[in-house]
Amino acid sequence: MTTISAEQIRYDRDHIWHPYSSMINPPPVYPIVSAQGVYLKMSGGQELIDGMASWWSTIHGYNHPALNATAHAQIDKMSHVMFGGITHEPAIELARKLVDLTPATLDKVFIADSGSVAVEVAIKMAIQYWHALDKPEKHKLVTIRNGYHGDTFGAMSVCDPINGMHEIFTAVLPKHHFADRPEIGFHQAWESSDIASLKSIIEQHHQELAALILEPIVQGAGGMRFYSPHYLKAARALCDEYDLLLIADEIATGFARTGEMFACQHAGITPDIICLGKAITGGYMSLAATLTSTKIAESISAGGAGCFMHGPTFMGNPLACAIANTSLQLLNDSQWKPNMQRIETALKSGLEPAAAFNGVAEVRCLGGIGVIELEQAVDSARIQKMFVKAGIWVRPFGKLVYIMPPYIMDNETLDRLTSGIIEVLHRYLKS
Ligand SMILES: *Cc1c(COP(=O)(O)O)cnc(C)c1O
């Protein structure tokens, strides 16, 4: 099928929920029929440069020959088999790759089926750990404002309480502690006052705290904010001092997006539990993983339950694991570090002109992430239409026009993407 009919678009509009969408007068959705490299092809034939990597995931581009070949080969063996009482090579090899890639102490792997589930698993691990150590009172979490950790209940309970979904669900969400967000930016001079709020919460409540959960360095969907590595270092020290586990949610930042393989490495720290997802299969399938240390895993297993209490139906799905293995191999074999520096340089110079526009608050870039923060929330439907007309796929939210392109995007295409954004934003802000 190379075109999508008007009737099909109407059917979609009448029957399908899109992410965070209304069923009354929803904003338009754009029909995509195929994708190749860094381009999305619309019904009707127009091509768009993909600035979003399908929400951080499609790092090697679409329709990648090696990923396709792996998918075909694995389908011909088995697409799926249950993981209870059974194992298979794709899962074993994935665990090996993740253990090798992550910091040395993280060596026990839970293979989950989506990012939100990986976060639920991390939270359960932390709570089960203290329970097994006979400290069941340590069952609360502390986190920082402006975070995003997913849409399921446990994850939602640690999302930003204001721009997250707390208001509607407040009566049913577990109550956790929220520290002020870090204000000092990635490149700014550090002052320890930035972490005073987190410090005072931990000092007061550590007896009931199981873990600190945060997105290291980059707060993604909660505001696309880049904070100081010193904050992360100081947070790690507080967790050590007061006996809290540190959960690093690297679902968005992991696999080189910020210029290091994992964002924690900017601060030289190791979390107790790490959540990975999004880019893990190169954007081919839903898959995620939660890793922890032998010490935590063995403590959990020595507890009253005698096991870790989670096991989704599609846990360790062979097709997803096989594709993840090839995706991670591609990343490992690439010159990802200089490549991310190349992308950062291109995003900085390409987006910089927006800093001079009336209505733009800040332009900031880190690794493969470029953000233009406006003073007012954008009219998404209107600006999206202008982006599509300009041949680029950019999906703003709130005050943010931001991109995180596939790692394979060359400089010429990055330039077309960023100049498209600059040109559209200029017209949008003037009218
Ligand atoms: C996207 C995201 C999640 C949720 O992942 P899903 O696969 O959408 O469930 C969790 N944490 C962070 C930091 C994310 O960016």
Short mmCIF file of C-alpha atoms in Angstrom, two decimals, residues 56 186-187 217-218 226 253 255-261 266 336-349 351 364-371 403-407 414:
data_model
loop_
_atom_site.label_atom_id
_atom_site.label_comp_id
_atom_site.label_asym_id
_atom_site.label_seq_id
_atom_site.Cartn_x
_atom_site.Cartn_y
_atom_site.Cartn_z
CA TRP A 56 14.96 8.80 20.29
CA PHE A 186 25.41 21.30 31.82
CA HIS A 187 28.21 23.75 31.03
CA ILE A 217 22.00 14.84 32.78
CA VAL A 218 19.05 15.24 30.40
CA PHE A 226 20.47 19.59 30.54
CA THR A 253 19.84 9.18 27.15
CA PHE A 255 23.31 4.42 23.77
CA ALA A 256 25.35 7.56 23.00
CA ARG A 257 22.59 10.13 22.55
CA THR A 258 24.25 12.66 24.88
CA GLY A 259 27.77 12.08 23.52
CA GLU A 260 28.73 9.43 26.11
CA MET A 261 27.51 5.83 25.84
CA HIS A 266 29.47 12.52 32.10
CA TRP A 336 30.00 6.90 17.74
CA LYS A 337 31.93 9.34 19.90
CA PRO A 338 33.36 11.58 17.16
CA ASN A 339 30.07 11.11 15.32
CA MET A 340 28.04 12.50 18.22
CA GLN A 341 30.50 15.41 18.42
CA ARG A 342 29.96 16.03 14.72
CA ILE A 343 26.19 16.08 15.21
CA GLU A 344 26.46 18.35 18.26
CA THR A 345 28.57 20.84 16.27
CA ALA A 346 26.09 20.79 13.39
CA LEU A 347 23.08 21.24 15.68
CA LYS A 348 24.76 24.11 17.55
CA SER A 349 25.68 26.07 14.46
CA LEU A 351 20.06 26.18 15.49
CA ARG A 364 20.78 24.48 23.76
CA CYS A 365 22.44 21.39 22.35
CA LEU A 366 24.08 18.33 23.85
CA GLY A 367 25.33 15.38 21.83
CA GLY A 368 22.60 14.49 19.36
CA ILE A 369 19.93 16.66 21.02
CA GLY A 370 19.05 20.17 19.84
CA VAL A 371 16.47 22.28 21.68
CA ILE A 403 15.25 17.42 17.53
CA MET A 404 17.24 14.26 18.11
CA PRO A 405 18.02 12.99 14.60
CA PRO A 406 19.20 9.50 13.63
CA TYR A 407 22.96 9.19 14.18
CA LEU A 414 21.51 18.12 9.21
#
